[in-house]
Tab-separated table of C-alpha atoms in Angstrom:
chain	number	residue	atom	x	y	z
A	1	UNK	CA	163.033	-72.948	166.301
A	2	UNK	CA	166.890	-72.534	166.553
A	3	UNK	CA	166.774	-75.564	168.975
A	4	UNK	CA	164.877	-77.507	166.325
A	5	UNK	CA	167.543	-76.519	163.721
A	6	UNK	CA	170.136	-77.614	166.127
A	7	UNK	CA	168.435	-81.045	166.076
A	8	UNK	CA	167.672	-81.161	162.360
A	9	UNK	CA	169.621	-78.401	160.351
A	10	UNK	CA	167.996	-79.375	157.040
A	11	UNK	CA	164.398	-79.282	158.067
A	12	UNK	CA	162.767	-76.954	155.310
A	13	UNK	CA	159.614	-76.199	157.410
A	14	UNK	CA	161.743	-75.130	160.484
A	15	UNK	CA	163.868	-72.865	158.205
A	16	UNK	CA	160.787	-71.393	156.705
A	17	UNK	CA	159.106	-70.785	160.059
A	18	UNK	CA	162.388	-69.133	161.370
A	19	UNK	CA	162.568	-67.025	158.301
A	20	UNK	CA	159.072	-65.780	158.896
A	21	UNK	CA	159.970	-64.972	162.336
A	22	UNK	CA	162.875	-62.929	161.452
A	23	UNK	CA	160.867	-61.135	158.719
A	24	UNK	CA	158.186	-60.199	161.317
A	25	UNK	CA	160.755	-58.828	163.887
A	26	UNK	CA	161.757	-57.275	161.361
A	27	UNK	CA	165.287	-58.576	160.509
A	28	UNK	CA	165.498	-58.870	156.722
A	29	UNK	CA	169.042	-59.935	156.670
A	30	UNK	CA	168.543	-63.076	158.842
A	31	UNK	CA	165.175	-63.709	157.286
A	32	UNK	CA	166.782	-63.840	153.782
A	33	UNK	CA	169.535	-66.181	155.244
A	34	UNK	CA	166.983	-68.729	156.269
A	35	UNK	CA	164.998	-68.640	153.107
A	36	UNK	CA	168.111	-68.963	151.008
A	37	UNK	CA	169.091	-72.073	153.011
A	38	UNK	CA	165.760	-73.537	152.294
A	39	UNK	CA	165.922	-72.539	148.673
A	40	UNK	CA	169.333	-74.349	148.346
A	41	UNK	CA	167.521	-77.510	149.552
A	42	UNK	CA	164.516	-77.197	147.294
A	43	UNK	CA	164.990	-75.175	144.059
A	44	UNK	CA	161.488	-76.045	142.811
A	45	UNK	CA	159.390	-74.577	145.584
A	46	UNK	CA	157.666	-71.539	144.634
A	47	UNK	CA	156.665	-70.553	148.126
A	48	UNK	CA	160.364	-70.143	149.160
A	49	UNK	CA	160.914	-67.824	145.970
A	50	UNK	CA	157.840	-65.872	146.967
A	51	UNK	CA	158.852	-65.382	150.624
A	52	UNK	CA	162.267	-64.211	149.518
A	53	UNK	CA	160.554	-61.777	147.102
A	54	UNK	CA	158.625	-60.488	150.089
A	55	UNK	CA	161.741	-59.957	152.096
A	56	UNK	CA	163.386	-58.017	149.276
A	57	UNK	CA	160.101	-56.003	149.010
A	58	UNK	CA	160.352	-55.002	152.637
A	59	UNK	CA	164.079	-54.272	152.299
A	60	UNK	CA	163.062	-51.863	149.409
A	61	UNK	CA	165.155	-53.882	146.816
A	62	UNK	CA	162.403	-53.719	143.898
A	63	UNK	CA	164.769	-55.420	141.250
A	64	UNK	CA	165.326	-58.398	143.611
A	65	UNK	CA	161.607	-58.549	144.489
A	66	UNK	CA	160.533	-58.719	140.870
A	67	UNK	CA	163.149	-61.195	139.986
A	68	UNK	CA	162.150	-63.688	142.704
A	69	UNK	CA	158.403	-63.045	142.119
A	70	UNK	CA	158.916	-64.028	138.448
A	71	UNK	CA	160.939	-67.099	139.617
A	72	UNK	CA	158.002	-68.176	141.793
A	73	UNK	CA	155.623	-67.741	138.794
A	74	UNK	CA	157.902	-69.575	136.485
A	75	UNK	CA	157.650	-72.565	138.864
A	76	UNK	CA	153.832	-72.087	139.175
A	77	UNK	CA	152.201	-70.026	136.450
A	78	UNK	CA	148.926	-70.122	138.332
A	79	UNK	CA	150.446	-68.847	141.800
A	80	UNK	CA	147.933	-65.997	142.422
A	81	UNK	CA	149.800	-64.688	145.616
A	82	UNK	CA	152.903	-64.040	143.483
A	83	UNK	CA	151.030	-62.849	140.433
A	84	UNK	CA	148.945	-60.380	142.587
A	85	UNK	CA	152.062	-59.135	144.518
A	86	UNK	CA	153.824	-58.268	141.236
A	87	UNK	CA	150.742	-56.531	139.915
A	88	UNK	CA	150.386	-54.372	142.972
A	89	UNK	CA	154.052	-53.460	142.948
A	90	UNK	CA	153.641	-52.127	139.359
A	91	UNK	CA	150.352	-50.580	140.200
A	92	UNK	CA	151.298	-48.712	143.341
A	93	UNK	CA	154.586	-47.801	141.591
A	94	UNK	CA	152.542	-46.022	138.957
A	95	UNK	CA	154.191	-48.161	136.210
A	96	UNK	CA	150.857	-48.293	134.293
A	97	UNK	CA	151.698	-50.451	131.286
A	98	UNK	CA	153.451	-53.048	133.451
A	99	UNK	CA	150.650	-53.035	136.015
A	100	UNK	CA	148.133	-53.657	133.166
A	101	UNK	CA	150.082	-56.633	131.847
A	102	UNK	CA	150.616	-57.943	135.295
A	103	UNK	CA	146.833	-57.726	136.215
A	104	UNK	CA	145.790	-59.210	132.781
A	105	UNK	CA	148.136	-62.258	133.421
A	106	UNK	CA	146.745	-62.597	136.965
A	107	UNK	CA	143.028	-62.642	135.984
A	108	UNK	CA	143.792	-64.891	133.022
A	109	UNK	CA	145.884	-67.561	134.802
A	110	UNK	CA	145.610	-67.088	138.455
A	111	UNK	CA	144.376	-70.117	140.656
A	112	UNK	CA	142.491	-67.847	143.187
A	113	UNK	CA	141.457	-64.723	141.259
A	114	UNK	CA	139.090	-62.426	143.347
A	115	UNK	CA	136.555	-59.795	142.136
A	116	UNK	CA	138.930	-57.130	143.552
A	117	UNK	CA	141.584	-58.337	141.212
A	118	UNK	CA	139.199	-57.893	138.220
A	119	UNK	CA	138.305	-54.500	139.544
A	120	UNK	CA	142.039	-53.556	139.689
A	121	UNK	CA	142.413	-54.844	136.021
A	122	UNK	CA	139.460	-52.543	135.061
A	123	UNK	CA	141.412	-49.598	136.709
A	124	UNK	CA	144.504	-50.374	134.810
A	125	UNK	CA	142.657	-50.630	131.485
A	126	UNK	CA	141.133	-47.300	132.030
A	127	UNK	CA	144.421	-45.594	133.068
A	128	UNK	CA	145.908	-46.961	129.830
A	129	UNK	CA	143.061	-45.579	127.789
A	130	UNK	CA	141.560	-48.865	126.971
A	131	UNK	CA	138.061	-47.565	127.467
A	132	UNK	CA	136.116	-50.213	125.286
A	133	UNK	CA	137.830	-53.176	127.243
A	134	UNK	CA	137.273	-51.412	130.547
A	135	UNK	CA	133.484	-51.002	129.834
A	136	UNK	CA	133.185	-54.760	128.796
A	137	UNK	CA	134.924	-55.904	131.931
A	138	UNK	CA	132.910	-53.603	134.243
A	139	UNK	CA	129.712	-55.056	132.757
A	140	UNK	CA	130.868	-58.587	133.537
A	141	UNK	CA	131.796	-57.620	137.269
A	142	UNK	CA	128.650	-55.837	137.841
A	143	UNK	CA	126.595	-58.732	136.463
A	144	UNK	CA	128.325	-60.833	139.169
A	145	UNK	CA	128.220	-58.285	141.996
A	146	UNK	CA	125.873	-55.347	141.525
A	147	UNK	CA	127.019	-53.737	144.794
A	148	UNK	CA	130.220	-52.580	143.293
A	149	UNK	CA	129.026	-48.992	142.954
A	150	UNK	CA	132.551	-47.625	142.241
A	151	UNK	CA	132.409	-49.495	138.868
A	152	UNK	CA	129.331	-47.581	137.794
A	153	UNK	CA	131.617	-44.370	138.013
A	154	UNK	CA	134.218	-46.125	135.861
A	155	UNK	CA	131.587	-47.214	133.204
A	156	UNK	CA	130.328	-43.583	132.867
A	157	UNK	CA	133.858	-42.240	132.630
A	158	UNK	CA	134.557	-44.733	129.799
A	159	UNK	CA	131.478	-43.733	127.839
A	160	UNK	CA	132.337	-40.057	128.063
A	161	UNK	CA	135.998	-40.804	126.896
A	162	UNK	CA	134.674	-42.682	123.920
A	163	UNK	CA	132.346	-39.870	123.051
A	164	UNK	CA	129.053	-41.567	123.860
A	165	UNK	CA	127.753	-38.730	126.149
A	166	UNK	CA	124.076	-40.023	126.272
A	167	UNK	CA	125.264	-43.282	127.907
A	168	UNK	CA	127.782	-41.415	130.084
A	169	UNK	CA	124.902	-39.255	131.337
A	170	UNK	CA	122.887	-42.291	132.122
A	171	UNK	CA	125.817	-44.056	133.746
A	172	UNK	CA	126.746	-41.011	135.912
A	173	UNK	CA	123.246	-40.474	136.962
A	174	UNK	CA	122.934	-44.133	137.910
A	175	UNK	CA	126.246	-43.857	139.888
A	176	UNK	CA	125.087	-40.746	141.775
A	177	UNK	CA	122.014	-42.713	142.996
A	178	UNK	CA	124.046	-45.331	144.656
A	179	UNK	CA	127.252	-43.559	145.778
A	180	UNK	CA	127.658	-42.421	149.293
A	181	UNK	CA	127.914	-38.750	149.418
A	182	UNK	CA	131.376	-38.908	151.135
A	183	UNK	CA	132.711	-41.085	148.303
A	184	UNK	CA	131.831	-38.774	145.509
A	185	UNK	CA	134.840	-37.166	143.829
A	186	UNK	CA	135.379	-33.866	141.997
A	187	UNK	CA	135.885	-36.009	138.809
A	188	UNK	CA	132.299	-37.397	139.137
A	189	UNK	CA	130.897	-33.843	138.929
A	190	UNK	CA	133.195	-33.017	135.971
A	191	UNK	CA	132.143	-36.031	133.932
A	192	UNK	CA	128.422	-35.615	134.565
A	193	UNK	CA	128.683	-31.833	133.857
A	194	UNK	CA	130.484	-32.714	130.643
A	195	UNK	CA	127.775	-35.261	129.594
A	196	UNK	CA	125.069	-32.572	130.444
A	197	UNK	CA	126.721	-29.997	128.195
A	198	UNK	CA	127.368	-32.412	125.298
A	199	UNK	CA	123.787	-33.825	125.296
A	200	UNK	CA	122.385	-30.229	125.426
A	201	UNK	CA	120.768	-30.939	128.720
A	202	UNK	CA	119.879	-28.577	131.622
A	203	UNK	CA	122.718	-25.969	131.325
A	204	UNK	CA	122.347	-24.682	134.810
A	205	UNK	CA	122.639	-28.319	136.206
A	206	UNK	CA	125.915	-28.795	134.131
A	207	UNK	CA	127.263	-25.493	135.444
A	208	UNK	CA	126.486	-26.511	138.948
A	209	UNK	CA	128.315	-29.797	138.512
A	210	UNK	CA	131.510	-27.989	137.100
A	211	UNK	CA	131.450	-25.598	140.055
A	212	UNK	CA	131.317	-28.516	142.469
A	213	UNK	CA	134.110	-30.096	140.711
A	214	UNK	CA	136.120	-27.023	141.067
A	215	UNK	CA	135.197	-26.695	144.706
A	216	UNK	CA	135.971	-30.294	145.578
A	217	UNK	CA	139.437	-30.493	143.713
A	218	UNK	CA	142.130	-29.045	146.093
A	219	UNK	CA	145.152	-30.816	144.609
A	220	UNK	CA	148.138	-28.821	143.855
A	221	UNK	CA	148.754	-28.262	140.281
A	222	UNK	CA	145.181	-29.209	139.401
A	223	UNK	CA	143.839	-27.823	136.191
A	224	UNK	CA	140.104	-27.845	137.028
A	225	UNK	CA	140.399	-24.044	136.651
A	226	UNK	CA	139.984	-24.680	133.059
A	227	UNK	CA	136.441	-25.748	133.535
A	228	UNK	CA	135.792	-22.039	134.143
A	229	UNK	CA	136.024	-21.623	130.333
A	230	UNK	CA	132.917	-23.906	129.713
A	231	UNK	CA	131.191	-22.222	132.592
A	232	UNK	CA	131.763	-18.836	130.936
A	233	UNK	CA	130.741	-19.884	127.605
A	234	UNK	CA	127.470	-21.434	128.973
A	235	UNK	CA	126.586	-18.209	130.906
A	236	UNK	CA	127.560	-16.173	127.758
A	237	UNK	CA	125.111	-18.266	125.639
A	238	UNK	CA	122.267	-17.590	128.315
A	239	UNK	CA	123.182	-13.821	128.247
A	240	UNK	CA	124.046	-13.973	131.930
A	241	UNK	CA	126.814	-11.516	131.297
A	242	UNK	CA	127.950	-10.788	134.831
A	243	UNK	CA	128.385	-14.518	135.541
A	244	UNK	CA	130.140	-15.025	132.319
A	245	UNK	CA	132.493	-12.106	133.159
A	246	UNK	CA	133.287	-13.616	136.514
A	247	UNK	CA	134.256	-17.126	135.149
A	248	UNK	CA	136.033	-15.633	131.990
A	249	UNK	CA	138.103	-13.523	134.590
A	250	UNK	CA	139.238	-16.592	136.467
A	251	UNK	CA	140.000	-18.636	133.365
A	252	UNK	CA	141.870	-15.952	131.398
A	253	UNK	CA	143.962	-15.146	134.523
A	254	UNK	CA	145.929	-18.371	134.054
A	255	UNK	CA	146.077	-18.714	130.194
A	256	UNK	CA	149.143	-17.451	128.411
A	257	UNK	CA	147.680	-17.064	125.024
A	258	UNK	CA	144.012	-16.596	125.047
A	259	UNK	CA	142.036	-17.177	121.963
A	260	UNK	CA	140.604	-14.028	120.201
A	261	UNK	CA	137.001	-15.341	120.560
A	262	UNK	CA	137.527	-15.691	124.258
A	263	UNK	CA	138.789	-12.265	124.517
A	264	UNK	CA	135.887	-10.858	122.518
A	265	UNK	CA	133.229	-12.731	124.658
A	266	UNK	CA	135.041	-11.551	127.800
A	267	UNK	CA	134.698	-8.051	126.468
A	268	UNK	CA	131.217	-8.343	125.444
A	269	UNK	CA	130.232	-9.824	128.920
A	270	UNK	CA	132.015	-6.856	130.608
A	271	UNK	CA	130.375	-4.349	128.402
A	272	UNK	CA	126.774	-5.608	129.236
A	273	UNK	CA	127.355	-6.457	132.889
A	274	UNK	CA	125.600	-3.491	134.667
A	275	UNK	CA	127.185	-4.591	137.986
A	276	UNK	CA	130.660	-3.717	136.701
A	277	UNK	CA	131.622	-0.027	137.329
A	278	UNK	CA	134.365	-0.355	134.800
A	279	UNK	CA	132.544	-2.007	132.100
A	280	UNK	CA	132.622	0.770	129.499
A	281	UNK	CA	136.463	1.121	130.119
């Protein structure tokens, strides 16, 4: 390629190929140099802008990456590669509002939109608490491809978040039918358990789901311990005093200011739990 440039120093395709080689080596500085030379010869080529954006992304220069990705999109508003790269940049950078806007733009105007792009848009809508819009998009995607089991989960979550717990329970039960066991998350059990409680279903099944959620959630700083509060209340309502006592103890251990009603139920549970040697104390 260097020999080719010696023969024709203004051949853009050779400069681009050499830039790509340097990027893969990797040598970001020399890659950018070739692409900038190509850019100086053709200011209206979106591919050149996009390749420069990728070099700056690899060099961990996010501002330059965004600037050149936007330049590529300005030249070709339908350029899916640039639109997707920008959306992924915001998504994996956890800039949720910008990610949502970027995925909305990709799906609305991209020339090669994939079903995975639509799924990521659904994720962004959910993260940004646009539950109704998420649910509507999920329905459209599943109608095109029913194999996207993950979306059944998202649909169930949305129904719970909007307060339609009957639909949430239907959706989560549907999800559990299709989801591989190793793909089920702690939050799946939490949402299904919540839906069971809210629809006044099988209390023991709801308790089992909450316990499974707590068991599976191993993240530091997690707050699934709060689920012990609902578990305790359910056991208390069933007069299973020893079980209520156990879960109230776990819950109250991490609460700075317990509610009087919680302390009262904790005390009553202890008083009537015959397995507790200190129950009268």
